[in-house]
Amino acid sequence: MEQYQPDSLSAAQLAAMRRSLTNGRGALTRRSLLRASGVGALTLGGIAGLGACGIPPAKREGEGPASTDHSAKEKQLNFSNWTQYIDISDDEKSRPTLEAFTKRTGIKVRYTEDVNDNVEFFGKIQPQLAAGQDTGRDLICVTDWLAARIIRLGWAQKLDAANLPHAYANLSAQFRSPDWDPGRAHSYPWTGISTVIAYNTKATGGRKVDSVTQMLDDPRLKGRVAFLSEMRDSVGMTLLDMGKDPGAFTGADYDAAVGRLQKGVDTQQIRRFTGNDYTGDLNKGDIAACLAWAGDVIQLQADNPDIKFAIPSAGYITSSDNLLVPTQARHKTNAEKLIDYYYELPNAARLAAYINYVCPVEGVREELARIDPALASNTLILPDKAMAAKSRAFRSLSSEEESAYEEKFAKLIGA
């Protein structure tokens, strides 16, 4: 049997994972801070799980069915998701949208909050996936880089469009065709994650900060600028500012972007590279402007009217958390029905109103306004067409590219 030789992890990649877990995207908690699409790892054992050898691939498309679907006879569904990533009743005893789904369809959902970190979760399900066994989960939610890996290994089932009429019709254009899953054949986004520029007007003297160029070149901001310790965000936003597409850049483009950031370090324009700990310094004004995750900005603005955000005219980086059906899942059709349910406008609005992340569902504004007009007008939750048109995704990387790029970025930030 063909053996899959998994990507080895370099020292730089391992360091990036540790950064993400310690104070970066992997360390953020839901609802209070934006969790993210970086590669975090809770334990060295979890990291090592990605580097195990000799794993056979699951059956690829064209090799026969990946599983037998028992949905017609078994009205149930097992769904693994992140903590605090779905609506909960005021008494915290029920999940209203899930209960409404069960009442309508008769499908009981066993909902488990067992995704604490992408790498750790992958370590849980990898042995069964590699062995062609049922993981006990019919639906999982993972970040785009891990979704790409699972799809590449042949461990996600191709979705049946006939069971996804609302999802197909209502998926926002900016999420429709990632390079790792063209046409969303195997996945649909649960929510989107945006990287923007945040600034404190008290610290900037009332001036707006709306470009990476301004952050790097404005002498009035010297020593009070922060970039993120997540490579895809800082380099991606710099590539955009240079007129390069983060979805189609070359090695030379990457080096030029790192060189531009290095100049900001050498001239002390950049104060530091941060994880989510930039929030305290931005709130106090010690940092005047920084790259920020949209969920942080929503939380900061609730308590500090001086915190503003800007979408650069050059564009911004977006990523996503995604729903997939693993191979050998017993209830594929039931899972597809649940995916489609959350793309119905009323249900999408209820979810967005609770979790306050970028909603990937087009046309939900009116429904969300019925719940909370302020949320419906917040472009960090519902990007308008102009903002959505500026979103760009960082392209998928080969193992060799990721190792090389993380090494260069680690040198830049002194990690």
mmCIF file of C-alpha atoms in Angstrom:
data_model
loop_
_atom_site.group_PDB
_atom_site.id
_atom_site.type_symbol
_atom_site.label_atom_id
_atom_site.label_comp_id
_atom_site.label_asym_id
_atom_site.label_seq_id
_atom_site.Cartn_x
_atom_site.Cartn_y
_atom_site.Cartn_z
ATOM 1 C CA MET A 1 0.000 0.000 0.000
ATOM 2 C CA GLU A 2 1.162 3.495 -0.752
ATOM 3 C CA GLN A 3 2.528 5.169 2.353
ATOM 4 C CA TYR A 4 2.020 8.825 3.136
ATOM 5 C CA GLN A 5 5.211 10.358 4.419
ATOM 6 C CA PRO A 6 4.013 13.335 6.435
ATOM 7 C CA ASP A 7 5.593 16.721 6.450
ATOM 8 C CA SER A 8 8.488 16.929 8.869
ATOM 9 C CA LEU A 9 8.509 19.891 11.237
ATOM 10 C CA SER A 10 11.559 22.109 11.401
ATOM 11 C CA ALA A 11 12.782 23.869 14.525
ATOM 12 C CA ALA A 12 11.318 27.103 13.167
ATOM 13 C CA GLN A 13 7.905 25.504 12.651
ATOM 14 C CA LEU A 14 7.942 24.073 16.172
ATOM 15 C CA ALA A 15 8.878 27.509 17.531
ATOM 16 C CA ALA A 16 6.027 29.101 15.606
ATOM 17 C CA MET A 17 3.602 26.603 17.130
ATOM 18 C CA ARG A 18 4.855 27.353 20.636
ATOM 19 C CA ARG A 19 4.512 31.106 20.034
ATOM 20 C CA SER A 20 0.977 30.616 18.818
ATOM 21 C CA LEU A 21 0.034 28.637 21.888
ATOM 22 C CA THR A 22 1.794 30.873 24.421
ATOM 23 C CA ASN A 23 0.408 34.260 23.399
ATOM 24 C CA GLY A 24 -0.686 34.098 19.796
ATOM 25 C CA ARG A 25 -3.740 32.860 17.993
ATOM 26 C CA GLY A 26 -3.680 29.448 19.602
ATOM 27 C CA ALA A 27 -3.819 31.056 23.080
ATOM 28 C CA LEU A 28 -6.894 33.190 22.536
ATOM 29 C CA THR A 29 -10.202 32.305 24.128
ATOM 30 C CA ARG A 30 -13.490 32.473 22.298
ATOM 31 C CA ARG A 31 -15.978 35.279 22.847
ATOM 32 C CA SER A 32 -13.471 37.372 24.838
ATOM 33 C CA LEU A 33 -10.622 37.206 22.325
ATOM 34 C CA LEU A 34 -10.379 35.985 18.755
ATOM 35 C CA ARG A 35 -8.970 32.512 18.395
ATOM 36 C CA ALA A 36 -7.126 32.057 15.301
ATOM 37 C CA SER A 37 -5.762 30.195 12.362
ATOM 38 C CA GLY A 38 -2.184 29.855 13.468
ATOM 39 C CA VAL A 39 -0.584 26.551 14.304
ATOM 40 C CA GLY A 40 -0.715 26.181 18.099
ATOM 41 C CA ALA A 41 0.181 23.070 20.076
ATOM 42 C CA LEU A 42 -0.622 22.221 23.666
ATOM 43 C CA THR A 43 2.123 19.669 24.119
ATOM 44 C CA LEU A 44 5.260 18.551 22.406
ATOM 45 C CA GLY A 45 3.540 15.203 22.042
ATOM 46 C CA GLY A 46 0.762 16.902 20.107
ATOM 47 C CA ILE A 47 3.281 18.594 17.850
ATOM 48 C CA ALA A 48 5.078 15.326 17.330
ATOM 49 C CA GLY A 49 1.799 13.811 16.209
ATOM 50 C CA LEU A 50 2.051 15.792 13.019
ATOM 51 C CA GLY A 51 5.447 14.344 12.284
ATOM 52 C CA ALA A 52 4.742 10.635 12.685
ATOM 53 C CA CYS A 53 5.873 8.436 9.823
ATOM 54 C CA GLY A 54 4.396 5.834 7.534
ATOM 55 C CA ILE A 55 0.718 6.800 7.609
ATOM 56 C CA PRO A 56 -1.381 5.242 4.850
ATOM 57 C CA PRO A 57 -3.736 7.617 3.074
ATOM 58 C CA ALA A 58 -7.481 7.163 3.119
ATOM 59 C CA LYS A 59 -9.231 6.219 -0.101
ATOM 60 C CA ARG A 60 -9.081 9.046 -2.603
ATOM 61 C CA GLU A 61 -11.914 10.105 -4.840
ATOM 62 C CA GLY A 62 -12.345 7.498 -7.543
ATOM 63 C CA GLU A 63 -11.214 4.610 -5.296
ATOM 64 C CA GLY A 64 -14.732 3.827 -4.031
ATOM 65 C CA PRO A 65 -16.901 5.106 -1.202
ATOM 66 C CA ALA A 66 -15.100 6.257 1.929
ATOM 67 C CA SER A 67 -17.902 5.118 4.233
ATOM 68 C CA THR A 68 -21.415 3.739 4.480
ATOM 69 C CA ASP A 69 -23.931 6.412 5.436
ATOM 70 C CA HIS A 70 -26.312 5.330 8.208
ATOM 71 C CA SER A 71 -28.170 8.655 8.349
ATOM 72 C CA ALA A 72 -31.495 7.303 7.110
ATOM 73 C CA LYS A 73 -31.789 4.783 9.948
ATOM 74 C CA GLU A 74 -29.817 6.571 12.663
ATOM 75 C CA LYS A 75 -31.201 10.036 13.400
ATOM 76 C CA GLN A 76 -28.119 11.287 15.168
ATOM 77 C CA LEU A 77 -24.967 13.286 14.640
ATOM 78 C CA ASN A 78 -21.687 13.770 16.519
ATOM 79 C CA PHE A 79 -20.246 17.298 16.168
ATOM 80 C CA SER A 80 -16.836 18.368 17.549
ATOM 81 C CA ASN A 81 -16.257 22.112 17.862
ATOM 82 C CA TRP A 82 -14.246 24.734 19.740
ATOM 83 C CA THR A 83 -15.352 25.940 23.170
ATOM 84 C CA GLN A 84 -17.844 28.823 23.356
ATOM 85 C CA TYR A 85 -18.296 28.758 19.604
ATOM 86 C CA ILE A 86 -22.065 28.336 19.419
ATOM 87 C CA ASP A 87 -25.066 30.106 20.941
ATOM 88 C CA ILE A 88 -25.964 29.171 24.522
ATOM 89 C CA SER A 89 -29.088 30.008 26.534
ATOM 90 C CA ASP A 90 -28.925 32.545 29.360
ATOM 91 C CA ASP A 91 -28.928 29.768 31.947
ATOM 92 C CA GLU A 92 -26.169 28.002 29.968
ATOM 93 C CA LYS A 93 -28.158 24.773 29.971
ATOM 94 C CA SER A 94 -29.080 24.555 26.295
ATOM 95 C CA ARG A 95 -27.948 25.478 22.797
ATOM 96 C CA PRO A 96 -31.019 27.023 21.169
ATOM 97 C CA THR A 97 -30.111 26.643 17.493
ATOM 98 C CA LEU A 98 -29.102 23.012 17.941
ATOM 99 C CA GLU A 99 -32.298 22.253 19.818
ATOM 100 C CA ALA A 100 -34.331 23.895 17.053
ATOM 101 C CA PHE A 101 -32.491 21.756 14.487
ATOM 102 C CA THR A 102 -33.370 18.580 16.375
ATOM 103 C CA LYS A 103 -36.996 19.629 16.764
ATOM 104 C CA ARG A 104 -37.284 20.241 13.025
ATOM 105 C CA THR A 105 -35.395 17.212 11.713
ATOM 106 C CA GLY A 106 -35.550 14.641 14.489
ATOM 107 C CA ILE A 107 -31.742 14.403 14.328
ATOM 108 C CA LYS A 108 -30.179 14.429 17.789
ATOM 109 C CA VAL A 109 -26.860 16.244 17.949
ATOM 110 C CA ARG A 110 -24.172 15.124 20.359
ATOM 111 C CA TYR A 111 -22.225 18.354 20.580
ATOM 112 C CA THR A 112 -18.733 18.125 22.081
ATOM 113 C CA GLU A 113 -16.396 21.040 22.790
ATOM 114 C CA ASP A 114 -13.226 19.009 22.391
ATOM 115 C CA VAL A 115 -11.298 21.166 19.917
ATOM 116 C CA ASN A 116 -8.951 23.163 22.116
ATOM 117 C CA ASP A 117 -6.144 23.481 19.619
ATOM 118 C CA ASN A 118 -5.726 22.402 16.000
ATOM 119 C CA VAL A 119 -2.623 20.271 16.480
ATOM 120 C CA GLU A 120 -3.835 18.626 19.665
ATOM 121 C CA PHE A 121 -7.184 17.772 18.054
ATOM 122 C CA PHE A 122 -5.477 16.401 14.956
ATOM 123 C CA GLY A 123 -3.434 14.182 17.251
ATOM 124 C CA LYS A 124 -6.687 12.754 18.647
ATOM 125 C CA ILE A 125 -8.222 11.804 15.322
ATOM 126 C CA GLN A 126 -5.145 11.084 13.207
ATOM 127 C CA PRO A 127 -4.683 7.417 14.225
ATOM 128 C CA GLN A 128 -8.260 6.476 13.257
ATOM 129 C CA LEU A 129 -8.159 8.496 10.045
ATOM 130 C CA ALA A 130 -4.855 6.922 9.066
ATOM 131 C CA ALA A 131 -6.222 3.447 9.767
ATOM 132 C CA GLY A 132 -9.407 4.076 7.786
ATOM 133 C CA GLN A 133 -11.543 3.920 10.925
ATOM 134 C CA ASP A 134 -14.487 5.962 12.166
ATOM 135 C CA THR A 135 -13.314 8.751 14.496
ATOM 136 C CA GLY A 136 -16.681 8.799 16.238
ATOM 137 C CA ARG A 137 -17.258 12.269 14.794
ATOM 138 C CA ASP A 138 -19.520 13.142 11.877
ATOM 139 C CA LEU A 139 -18.630 16.823 11.741
ATOM 140 C CA ILE A 140 -15.489 18.671 12.857
ATOM 141 C CA CYS A 141 -14.476 22.327 12.885
ATOM 142 C CA VAL A 142 -10.806 23.127 12.194
ATOM 143 C CA THR A 143 -8.826 26.088 10.927
ATOM 144 C CA ASP A 144 -8.026 26.453 7.248
ATOM 145 C CA TRP A 145 -4.402 25.259 7.335
ATOM 146 C CA LEU A 146 -5.439 22.015 9.078
ATOM 147 C CA ALA A 147 -8.521 21.630 6.880
ATOM 148 C CA ALA A 148 -6.169 21.830 3.903
ATOM 149 C CA ARG A 149 -3.963 19.106 5.342
ATOM 150 C CA ILE A 150 -6.882 16.772 6.088
ATOM 151 C CA ILE A 151 -8.317 17.250 2.600
ATOM 152 C CA ARG A 152 -4.912 16.718 0.986
ATOM 153 C CA LEU A 153 -4.528 13.409 2.822
ATOM 154 C CA GLY A 154 -7.903 12.233 1.562
ATOM 155 C CA TRP A 155 -9.380 12.188 5.065
ATOM 156 C CA ALA A 156 -12.424 14.412 4.393
ATOM 157 C CA GLN A 157 -15.473 13.260 2.482
ATOM 158 C CA LYS A 158 -16.667 15.097 -0.584
ATOM 159 C CA LEU A 159 -19.902 16.886 0.247
ATOM 160 C CA ASP A 160 -23.158 16.322 -1.639
ATOM 161 C CA ALA A 161 -24.330 19.649 -3.039
ATOM 162 C CA ALA A 162 -27.901 18.344 -3.190
ATOM 163 C CA ASN A 163 -27.968 18.394 0.622
ATOM 164 C CA LEU A 164 -26.531 21.916 0.824
ATOM 165 C CA PRO A 165 -28.890 24.241 -1.098
ATOM 166 C CA HIS A 166 -28.712 27.117 1.404
ATOM 167 C CA ALA A 167 -24.978 26.765 1.917
ATOM 168 C CA TYR A 168 -24.333 26.796 -1.812
ATOM 169 C CA ALA A 169 -26.606 29.780 -2.403
ATOM 170 C CA ASN A 170 -25.663 31.889 0.630
ATOM 171 C CA LEU A 171 -21.914 31.399 1.035
ATOM 172 C CA SER A 172 -20.199 34.775 0.869
ATOM 173 C CA ALA A 173 -18.078 35.300 -2.231
ATOM 174 C CA GLN A 174 -14.908 35.942 -0.240
ATOM 175 C CA PHE A 175 -14.987 32.380 1.150
ATOM 176 C CA ARG A 176 -16.149 30.495 -1.942
ATOM 177 C CA SER A 177 -12.991 29.013 -3.400
ATOM 178 C CA PRO A 178 -9.871 28.706 -1.205
ATOM 179 C CA ASP A 179 -6.868 27.261 -2.996
ATOM 180 C CA TRP A 180 -6.869 24.265 -0.644
ATOM 181 C CA ASP A 181 -10.504 23.323 -1.436
ATOM 182 C CA PRO A 182 -11.581 24.810 -4.785
ATOM 183 C CA GLY A 183 -15.328 25.273 -4.983
ATOM 184 C CA ARG A 184 -15.728 24.121 -1.376
ATOM 185 C CA ALA A 185 -16.024 20.496 -2.445
ATOM 186 C CA HIS A 186 -15.138 19.198 1.038
ATOM 187 C CA SER A 187 -15.730 22.076 3.449
ATOM 188 C CA TYR A 188 -17.853 25.053 4.443
ATOM 189 C CA PRO A 189 -16.705 27.856 6.750
ATOM 190 C CA TRP A 190 -18.174 28.107 10.231
ATOM 191 C CA THR A 191 -16.791 31.607 10.648
ATOM 192 C CA GLY A 192 -14.197 33.987 9.241
ATOM 193 C CA ILE A 193 -11.217 35.677 10.921
ATOM 194 C CA SER A 194 -9.933 39.092 9.806
ATOM 195 C CA THR A 195 -6.576 40.806 10.373
ATOM 196 C CA VAL A 196 -6.911 44.596 10.373
ATOM 197 C CA ILE A 197 -5.074 47.711 11.570
ATOM 198 C CA ALA A 198 -6.076 48.952 15.023
ATOM 199 C CA TYR A 199 -5.018 52.255 16.515
ATOM 200 C CA ASN A 200 -5.574 54.394 19.592
ATOM 201 C CA THR A 201 -6.635 57.911 18.602
ATOM 202 C CA LYS A 202 -5.422 59.346 21.905
ATOM 203 C CA ALA A 203 -1.950 57.968 21.164
ATOM 204 C CA THR A 204 -1.963 59.110 17.521
ATOM 205 C CA GLY A 205 -3.163 62.611 18.320
ATOM 206 C CA GLY A 206 -6.419 61.940 16.544
ATOM 207 C CA ARG A 207 -4.742 60.778 13.343
ATOM 208 C CA LYS A 208 -6.047 57.786 11.429
ATOM 209 C CA VAL A 209 -3.647 54.925 10.694
ATOM 210 C CA ASP A 210 -4.790 52.963 7.693
ATOM 211 C CA SER A 211 -1.810 51.377 5.930
ATOM 212 C CA VAL A 212 1.236 49.268 6.597
ATOM 213 C CA THR A 213 3.273 51.940 4.829
ATOM 214 C CA GLN A 214 2.151 54.472 7.411
ATOM 215 C CA MET A 215 2.958 52.085 10.221
ATOM 216 C CA LEU A 216 6.451 51.519 8.870
ATOM 217 C CA ASP A 217 7.327 55.014 7.614
ATOM 218 C CA ASP A 218 5.496 57.631 9.695
ATOM 219 C CA PRO A 219 8.115 59.147 12.058
ATOM 220 C CA ARG A 220 5.358 60.228 14.457
ATOM 221 C CA LEU A 221 4.676 56.534 15.135
ATOM 222 C CA LYS A 222 8.311 55.541 15.654
ATOM 223 C CA GLY A 223 8.702 53.037 18.459
ATOM 224 C CA ARG A 224 4.958 52.732 18.985
ATOM 225 C CA VAL A 225 4.066 50.238 16.251
ATOM 226 C CA ALA A 226 3.479 46.513 16.692
ATOM 227 C CA PHE A 227 3.153 43.691 14.192
ATOM 228 C CA LEU A 228 1.948 40.175 14.924
ATOM 229 C CA SER A 229 4.140 37.194 15.759
ATOM 230 C CA GLU A 230 2.031 35.101 13.364
ATOM 231 C CA MET A 231 3.909 34.907 10.072
ATOM 232 C CA ARG A 232 0.892 34.741 7.767
ATOM 233 C CA ASP A 233 -0.604 37.896 9.242
ATOM 234 C CA SER A 234 2.436 40.174 9.346
ATOM 235 C CA VAL A 235 4.006 39.034 6.087
ATOM 236 C CA GLY A 236 0.632 38.748 4.373
ATOM 237 C CA MET A 237 -0.381 42.301 5.272
ATOM 238 C CA THR A 238 3.040 43.574 4.173
ATOM 239 C CA LEU A 239 2.786 41.739 0.847
ATOM 240 C CA LEU A 240 -0.581 43.380 0.221
ATOM 241 C CA ASP A 241 0.867 46.799 1.018
ATOM 242 C CA MET A 242 3.611 46.115 -1.536
ATOM 243 C CA GLY A 243 1.029 45.333 -4.197
ATOM 244 C CA LYS A 244 1.606 41.585 -4.045
ATOM 245 C CA ASP A 245 -1.105 38.947 -3.747
ATOM 246 C CA PRO A 246 -0.656 36.764 -0.614
ATOM 247 C CA GLY A 247 -2.474 34.056 -2.510
ATOM 248 C CA ALA A 248 0.078 33.957 -5.339
ATOM 249 C CA PHE A 249 3.418 35.327 -4.122
ATOM 250 C CA THR A 250 6.892 34.078 -4.985
ATOM 251 C CA GLY A 251 9.860 33.363 -2.780
ATOM 252 C CA ALA A 252 11.376 36.652 -3.888
ATOM 253 C CA ASP A 253 8.186 38.477 -2.896
ATOM 254 C CA TYR A 254 8.314 36.874 0.527
ATOM 255 C CA ASP A 255 11.941 37.877 1.030
ATOM 256 C CA ALA A 256 11.150 41.442 -0.001
ATOM 257 C CA ALA A 257 8.329 41.642 2.529
ATOM 258 C CA VAL A 258 10.537 40.284 5.302
ATOM 259 C CA GLY A 259 13.231 42.752 4.274
ATOM 260 C CA ARG A 260 10.779 45.605 4.557
ATOM 261 C CA LEU A 261 9.803 44.535 8.044
ATOM 262 C CA GLN A 262 13.472 44.075 8.937
ATOM 263 C CA LYS A 263 14.084 47.721 8.067
ATOM 264 C CA GLY A 264 11.296 48.651 10.488
ATOM 265 C CA VAL A 265 13.071 46.640 13.186
ATOM 266 C CA ASP A 266 16.489 48.130 12.396
ATOM 267 C CA THR A 267 15.210 51.717 12.520
ATOM 268 C CA GLN A 268 13.222 50.940 15.688
ATOM 269 C CA GLN A 269 10.017 51.983 13.991
ATOM 270 C CA ILE A 270 8.560 48.643 15.118
ATOM 271 C CA ARG A 271 8.330 48.373 18.891
ATOM 272 C CA ARG A 272 7.820 44.616 18.911
ATOM 273 C CA PHE A 273 6.064 41.610 17.405
ATOM 274 C CA THR A 274 3.225 40.443 19.608
ATOM 275 C CA GLY A 275 0.635 37.779 20.137
ATOM 276 C CA ASN A 276 -2.696 38.754 21.622
ATOM 277 C CA ASP A 277 -0.843 40.658 24.359
ATOM 278 C CA TYR A 278 -0.912 43.756 22.156
ATOM 279 C CA THR A 279 -4.391 44.448 23.506
ATOM 280 C CA GLY A 280 -3.200 45.854 26.840
ATOM 281 C CA ASP A 281 -0.570 48.141 25.303
ATOM 282 C CA LEU A 282 -2.970 49.383 22.630
ATOM 283 C CA ASN A 283 -5.634 50.067 25.219
ATOM 284 C CA LYS A 284 -3.184 52.091 27.344
ATOM 285 C CA GLY A 285 -1.705 53.903 24.344
ATOM 286 C CA ASP A 286 1.810 52.500 24.737
ATOM 287 C CA ILE A 287 1.240 51.093 21.255
ATOM 288 C CA ALA A 288 -0.274 53.688 18.938
ATOM 289 C CA ALA A 289 -1.019 51.346 16.016
ATOM 290 C CA CYS A 290 -0.733 47.637 15.337
ATOM 291 C CA LEU A 291 -1.965 44.732 13.302
ATOM 292 C CA ALA A 292 -4.881 43.212 15.187
ATOM 293 C CA TRP A 293 -7.456 40.435 15.037
ATOM 294 C CA ALA A 294 -10.953 41.734 14.509
ATOM 295 C CA GLY A 295 -12.416 39.955 17.524
ATOM 296 C CA ASP A 296 -9.980 41.784 19.810
ATOM 297 C CA VAL A 297 -11.015 45.108 18.330
ATOM 298 C CA ILE A 298 -14.707 44.447 19.008
ATOM 299 C CA GLN A 299 -13.904 43.652 22.633
ATOM 300 C CA LEU A 300 -11.590 46.649 23.112
ATOM 301 C CA GLN A 301 -14.028 49.088 21.564
ATOM 302 C CA ALA A 302 -16.698 48.041 24.038
ATOM 303 C CA ASP A 303 -14.667 49.655 26.838
ATOM 304 C CA ASN A 304 -12.476 52.226 25.093
ATOM 305 C CA PRO A 305 -13.906 54.668 22.521
ATOM 306 C CA ASP A 306 -10.384 55.688 21.497
ATOM 307 C CA ILE A 307 -9.791 52.320 19.835
ATOM 308 C CA LYS A 308 -10.455 52.450 16.098
ATOM 309 C CA PHE A 309 -9.738 50.140 13.207
ATOM 310 C CA ALA A 310 -8.947 50.566 9.532
ATOM 311 C CA ILE A 311 -9.094 48.357 6.480
ATOM 312 C CA PRO A 312 -6.108 49.258 4.275
ATOM 313 C CA SER A 313 -6.940 50.180 0.706
ATOM 314 C CA ALA A 314 -4.410 47.498 -0.292
ATOM 315 C CA GLY A 315 -6.523 44.830 1.397
ATOM 316 C CA TYR A 316 -6.402 42.632 4.482
ATOM 317 C CA ILE A 317 -5.746 39.005 5.413
ATOM 318 C CA THR A 318 -8.662 36.710 6.157
ATOM 319 C CA SER A 319 -8.785 33.068 7.251
ATOM 320 C CA SER A 320 -11.523 30.727 8.403
ATOM 321 C CA ASP A 321 -12.595 27.890 10.661
ATOM 322 C CA ASN A 322 -14.228 25.153 8.609
ATOM 323 C CA LEU A 323 -16.690 22.281 8.850
ATOM 324 C CA LEU A 324 -15.594 18.918 7.427
ATOM 325 C CA VAL A 325 -17.027 15.382 7.436
ATOM 326 C CA PRO A 326 -14.228 12.889 8.199
ATOM 327 C CA THR A 327 -13.876 9.702 6.196
ATOM 328 C CA GLN A 328 -15.755 6.744 7.699
ATOM 329 C CA ALA A 329 -18.199 9.056 9.506
ATOM 330 C CA ARG A 330 -21.474 7.163 9.954
ATOM 331 C CA HIS A 331 -23.856 10.091 9.438
ATOM 332 C CA LYS A 332 -22.651 12.121 6.478
ATOM 333 C CA THR A 333 -26.093 13.220 5.255
ATOM 334 C CA ASN A 334 -27.113 14.278 8.752
ATOM 335 C CA ALA A 335 -23.915 16.334 8.979
ATOM 336 C CA GLU A 336 -24.642 17.986 5.651
ATOM 337 C CA LYS A 337 -28.141 18.865 6.856
ATOM 338 C CA LEU A 338 -26.644 20.588 9.899
ATOM 339 C CA ILE A 339 -24.154 22.526 7.762
ATOM 340 C CA ASP A 340 -26.978 23.678 5.537
ATOM 341 C CA TYR A 341 -29.124 24.606 8.549
ATOM 342 C CA TYR A 342 -26.526 27.152 9.695
ATOM 343 C CA TYR A 343 -26.564 28.737 6.253
ATOM 344 C CA GLU A 344 -30.255 29.525 6.524
ATOM 345 C CA LEU A 345 -30.396 33.258 7.247
ATOM 346 C CA PRO A 346 -32.238 33.217 10.606
ATOM 347 C CA ASN A 347 -29.935 30.546 12.013
ATOM 348 C CA ALA A 348 -26.793 32.230 10.694
ATOM 349 C CA ALA A 349 -27.926 35.473 12.343
ATOM 350 C CA ARG A 350 -28.498 33.811 15.715
ATOM 351 C CA LEU A 351 -25.034 32.272 15.593
ATOM 352 C CA ALA A 352 -23.334 35.519 14.551
ATOM 353 C CA ALA A 353 -25.155 37.493 17.238
ATOM 354 C CA TYR A 354 -23.734 35.225 19.879
ATOM 355 C CA ILE A 355 -20.154 34.593 18.782
ATOM 356 C CA ASN A 356 -19.433 37.971 17.068
ATOM 357 C CA TYR A 357 -17.110 36.565 14.418
ATOM 358 C CA VAL A 358 -17.123 37.279 10.687
ATOM 359 C CA CYS A 359 -20.281 35.672 9.362
ATOM 360 C CA PRO A 360 -19.646 33.788 6.082
ATOM 361 C CA VAL A 361 -23.318 33.892 5.116
ATOM 362 C CA GLU A 362 -24.392 36.390 2.474
ATOM 363 C CA GLY A 363 -27.658 38.279 3.013
ATOM 364 C CA VAL A 364 -27.867 37.815 6.775
ATOM 365 C CA ARG A 365 -27.799 41.525 7.651
ATOM 366 C CA GLU A 366 -31.564 42.037 7.881
ATOM 367 C CA GLU A 367 -32.003 39.010 10.118
ATOM 368 C CA LEU A 368 -29.129 40.103 12.367
ATOM 369 C CA ALA A 369 -30.568 43.622 12.616
ATOM 370 C CA ARG A 370 -33.736 42.157 14.124
ATOM 371 C CA ILE A 371 -31.583 40.751 16.913
ATOM 372 C CA ASP A 372 -29.129 43.655 17.358
ATOM 373 C CA PRO A 373 -28.891 46.600 14.913
ATOM 374 C CA ALA A 374 -25.400 47.492 16.182
ATOM 375 C CA LEU A 375 -24.038 44.074 15.306
ATOM 376 C CA ALA A 376 -25.668 44.204 11.874
ATOM 377 C CA SER A 377 -23.846 47.450 11.101
ATOM 378 C CA ASN A 378 -20.457 46.245 12.385
ATOM 379 C CA THR A 379 -18.275 45.479 9.372
ATOM 380 C CA LEU A 380 -15.994 43.337 11.519
ATOM 381 C CA ILE A 381 -18.897 40.896 11.763
ATOM 382 C CA LEU A 382 -20.615 41.556 8.437
ATOM 383 C CA PRO A 383 -18.115 42.974 5.966
ATOM 384 C CA ASP A 384 -19.802 45.167 3.388
ATOM 385 C CA LYS A 385 -19.117 44.506 -0.279
ATOM 386 C CA ALA A 386 -16.260 46.998 -0.412
ATOM 387 C CA MET A 387 -14.554 45.425 2.596
ATOM 388 C CA ALA A 388 -15.173 41.856 1.452
ATOM 389 C CA ALA A 389 -13.642 42.683 -1.915
ATOM 390 C CA LYS A 390 -10.416 43.629 -0.138
ATOM 391 C CA SER A 391 -10.038 40.331 1.714
ATOM 392 C CA ARG A 392 -7.198 38.040 0.706
ATOM 393 C CA ALA A 393 -6.109 34.640 1.965
ATOM 394 C CA PHE A 394 -2.509 33.587 2.483
ATOM 395 C CA ARG A 395 -1.823 30.778 0.043
ATOM 396 C CA SER A 396 -1.189 27.193 1.045
ATOM 397 C CA LEU A 397 2.465 26.359 1.628
ATOM 398 C CA SER A 398 4.393 23.210 0.922
ATOM 399 C CA SER A 399 6.265 21.689 3.854
ATOM 400 C CA GLU A 400 9.530 22.995 2.421
ATOM 401 C CA GLU A 401 8.163 26.511 2.000
ATOM 402 C CA GLU A 402 6.671 26.618 5.477
ATOM 403 C CA SER A 403 9.919 25.503 7.057
ATOM 404 C CA ALA A 404 11.984 28.033 5.116
ATOM 405 C CA TYR A 405 9.550 30.903 5.594
ATOM 406 C CA GLU A 406 9.101 30.299 9.315
ATOM 407 C CA GLU A 407 12.869 30.208 9.751
ATOM 408 C CA LYS A 408 13.261 33.588 8.083
ATOM 409 C CA PHE A 409 10.383 35.035 10.060
ATOM 410 C CA ALA A 410 11.752 33.686 13.340
ATOM 411 C CA LYS A 411 15.057 35.439 12.623
ATOM 412 C CA LEU A 412 13.181 38.660 11.880
ATOM 413 C CA ILE A 413 11.264 38.708 15.157
ATOM 414 C CA GLY A 414 14.132 37.357 17.260
ATOM 415 C CA ALA A 415 12.338 34.154 18.196
#
